[in-house]
Amino acid sequence: MSQTQRPWYVHDVLADDYCEIARSGGDLRMLKTLKILRTILVNAGIIGIALTALFLTNADATIITVLSIATLGLYNGIDAADYAALATAFAEVRSQQTTNRDDN
């Protein structure tokens, strides 16, 4: 676990896992880029499915709209928490590397 106090919205287990990935040679910058790309693609997919359901079928617009907005909100909320843990771990690993270089 980190010596610094993390913000309340950062899940400690996720941040610790990401720190461990970085320490074992993983590339957090690439992981961050892939997560952003995944989020964009999933959001575009949800919006595309919702628009298709609205314009190409006789689906109830109220139900489709509420379900799609709820799905987008839930997915992006979970993804934001994951991204916050990744960003925190990235900053922690970078500060530890800087501290280690200064000590040597």
mmCIF file of C-alpha atoms in Angstrom:
data_model
loop_
_atom_site.group_PDB
_atom_site.id
_atom_site.type_symbol
_atom_site.label_atom_id
_atom_site.label_comp_id
_atom_site.label_asym_id
_atom_site.label_seq_id
_atom_site.Cartn_x
_atom_site.Cartn_y
_atom_site.Cartn_z
ATOM 1 C CA MET A 1 0.000 0.000 0.000
ATOM 2 C CA SER A 2 1.083 3.549 -0.616
ATOM 3 C CA GLN A 3 2.569 5.770 2.076
ATOM 4 C CA THR A 4 0.621 8.785 0.828
ATOM 5 C CA GLN A 5 -3.047 9.275 1.537
ATOM 6 C CA ARG A 6 -5.094 8.654 -1.576
ATOM 7 C CA PRO A 7 -8.260 10.615 -2.399
ATOM 8 C CA TRP A 8 -11.542 9.066 -1.263
ATOM 9 C CA TYR A 9 -12.634 8.253 -4.820
ATOM 10 C CA VAL A 10 -9.578 6.095 -5.580
ATOM 11 C CA HIS A 11 -10.062 2.386 -4.941
ATOM 12 C CA ASP A 12 -6.942 1.332 -3.017
ATOM 13 C CA VAL A 13 -6.862 -2.252 -4.279
ATOM 14 C CA LEU A 14 -7.000 -1.132 -7.917
ATOM 15 C CA ALA A 15 -4.300 1.490 -7.394
ATOM 16 C CA ASP A 16 -2.088 -1.048 -5.625
ATOM 17 C CA ASP A 17 -2.598 -3.525 -8.485
ATOM 18 C CA TYR A 18 -1.617 -0.894 -11.041
ATOM 19 C CA CYS A 19 1.472 0.011 -8.978
ATOM 20 C CA GLU A 20 2.456 -3.644 -8.928
ATOM 21 C CA ILE A 21 2.004 -3.866 -12.706
ATOM 22 C CA ALA A 22 4.306 -0.881 -13.156
ATOM 23 C CA ARG A 23 6.930 -2.266 -10.774
ATOM 24 C CA SER A 24 6.964 -5.597 -12.595
ATOM 25 C CA GLY A 25 7.744 -3.927 -15.912
ATOM 26 C CA GLY A 26 4.279 -3.046 -17.219
ATOM 27 C CA ASP A 27 3.698 0.140 -19.169
ATOM 28 C CA LEU A 28 1.051 2.234 -17.422
ATOM 29 C CA ARG A 29 1.140 4.886 -20.146
ATOM 30 C CA MET A 30 0.096 2.317 -22.759
ATOM 31 C CA LEU A 31 -2.545 0.896 -20.415
ATOM 32 C CA LYS A 32 -3.936 4.401 -19.886
ATOM 33 C CA THR A 33 -4.104 4.968 -23.641
ATOM 34 C CA LEU A 34 -5.859 1.653 -24.215
ATOM 35 C CA LYS A 35 -8.410 2.408 -21.485
ATOM 36 C CA ILE A 36 -9.233 5.771 -23.057
ATOM 37 C CA LEU A 37 -9.600 4.160 -26.481
ATOM 38 C CA ARG A 38 -11.814 1.422 -25.034
ATOM 39 C CA THR A 39 -14.025 3.992 -23.346
ATOM 40 C CA ILE A 40 -14.479 5.937 -26.572
ATOM 41 C CA LEU A 41 -15.365 2.788 -28.508
ATOM 42 C CA VAL A 42 -17.825 1.496 -25.901
ATOM 43 C CA ASN A 43 -19.531 4.887 -25.634
ATOM 44 C CA ALA A 44 -19.821 5.116 -29.419
ATOM 45 C CA GLY A 45 -21.243 1.589 -29.481
ATOM 46 C CA ILE A 46 -23.869 2.313 -26.815
ATOM 47 C CA ILE A 47 -24.871 5.539 -28.545
ATOM 48 C CA GLY A 48 -24.982 3.792 -31.924
ATOM 49 C CA ILE A 49 -27.182 0.986 -30.632
ATOM 50 C CA ALA A 50 -29.507 3.488 -28.952
ATOM 51 C CA LEU A 51 -29.791 5.602 -32.105
ATOM 52 C CA THR A 52 -30.395 2.522 -34.235
ATOM 53 C CA ALA A 53 -33.132 1.398 -31.868
ATOM 54 C CA LEU A 54 -34.711 4.841 -31.974
ATOM 55 C CA PHE A 55 -34.612 5.455 -35.716
ATOM 56 C CA LEU A 56 -34.850 2.014 -37.319
ATOM 57 C CA THR A 57 -37.369 0.312 -35.079
ATOM 58 C CA ASN A 58 -40.656 1.252 -33.538
ATOM 59 C CA ALA A 59 -39.201 1.104 -30.037
ATOM 60 C CA ASP A 60 -40.503 3.375 -27.324
ATOM 61 C CA ALA A 61 -38.256 6.444 -27.281
ATOM 62 C CA THR A 62 -38.654 6.963 -23.547
ATOM 63 C CA ILE A 63 -37.500 3.460 -22.650
ATOM 64 C CA ILE A 64 -34.573 3.485 -25.091
ATOM 65 C CA THR A 65 -33.436 6.920 -23.938
ATOM 66 C CA VAL A 66 -33.623 6.099 -20.234
ATOM 67 C CA LEU A 67 -31.863 2.761 -20.679
ATOM 68 C CA SER A 68 -29.104 4.191 -22.853
ATOM 69 C CA ILE A 69 -28.441 7.137 -20.531
ATOM 70 C CA ALA A 70 -28.424 4.824 -17.507
ATOM 71 C CA THR A 71 -26.036 2.447 -19.281
ATOM 72 C CA LEU A 72 -23.726 5.285 -20.267
ATOM 73 C CA GLY A 73 -23.775 6.661 -16.736
ATOM 74 C CA LEU A 74 -23.038 3.324 -15.101
ATOM 75 C CA TYR A 75 -20.286 2.389 -17.538
ATOM 76 C CA ASN A 76 -18.599 5.777 -17.397
ATOM 77 C CA GLY A 77 -18.845 5.892 -13.595
ATOM 78 C CA ILE A 78 -17.108 2.548 -13.258
ATOM 79 C CA ASP A 79 -14.569 3.511 -15.888
ATOM 80 C CA ALA A 80 -13.876 6.854 -14.194
ATOM 81 C CA ALA A 81 -13.133 5.073 -10.919
ATOM 82 C CA ASP A 82 -10.794 2.684 -12.739
ATOM 83 C CA TYR A 83 -9.079 5.561 -14.532
ATOM 84 C CA ALA A 84 -8.655 7.490 -11.253
ATOM 85 C CA ALA A 85 -6.916 4.479 -9.709
ATOM 86 C CA LEU A 86 -4.678 4.162 -12.767
ATOM 87 C CA ALA A 87 -3.788 7.856 -12.758
ATOM 88 C CA THR A 88 -3.015 7.747 -9.024
ATOM 89 C CA ALA A 89 -0.816 4.681 -9.458
ATOM 90 C CA PHE A 90 0.948 6.334 -12.400
ATOM 91 C CA ALA A 91 1.717 9.400 -10.268
ATOM 92 C CA GLU A 92 2.855 7.288 -7.302
ATOM 93 C CA VAL A 93 5.200 5.150 -9.402
ATOM 94 C CA ARG A 94 6.616 8.218 -11.127
ATOM 95 C CA SER A 95 7.273 9.965 -7.793
ATOM 96 C CA GLN A 96 8.914 6.810 -6.392
ATOM 97 C CA GLN A 97 11.162 6.577 -9.454
ATOM 98 C CA THR A 98 12.108 10.232 -9.097
ATOM 99 C CA THR A 99 12.851 9.733 -5.398
ATOM 100 C CA ASN A 100 14.974 6.669 -6.144
ATOM 101 C CA ARG A 101 16.986 8.579 -8.762
ATOM 102 C CA ASP A 102 17.547 11.462 -6.350
ATOM 103 C CA ASP A 103 18.763 9.081 -3.638
ATOM 104 C CA ASN A 104 21.305 7.466 -5.977
#
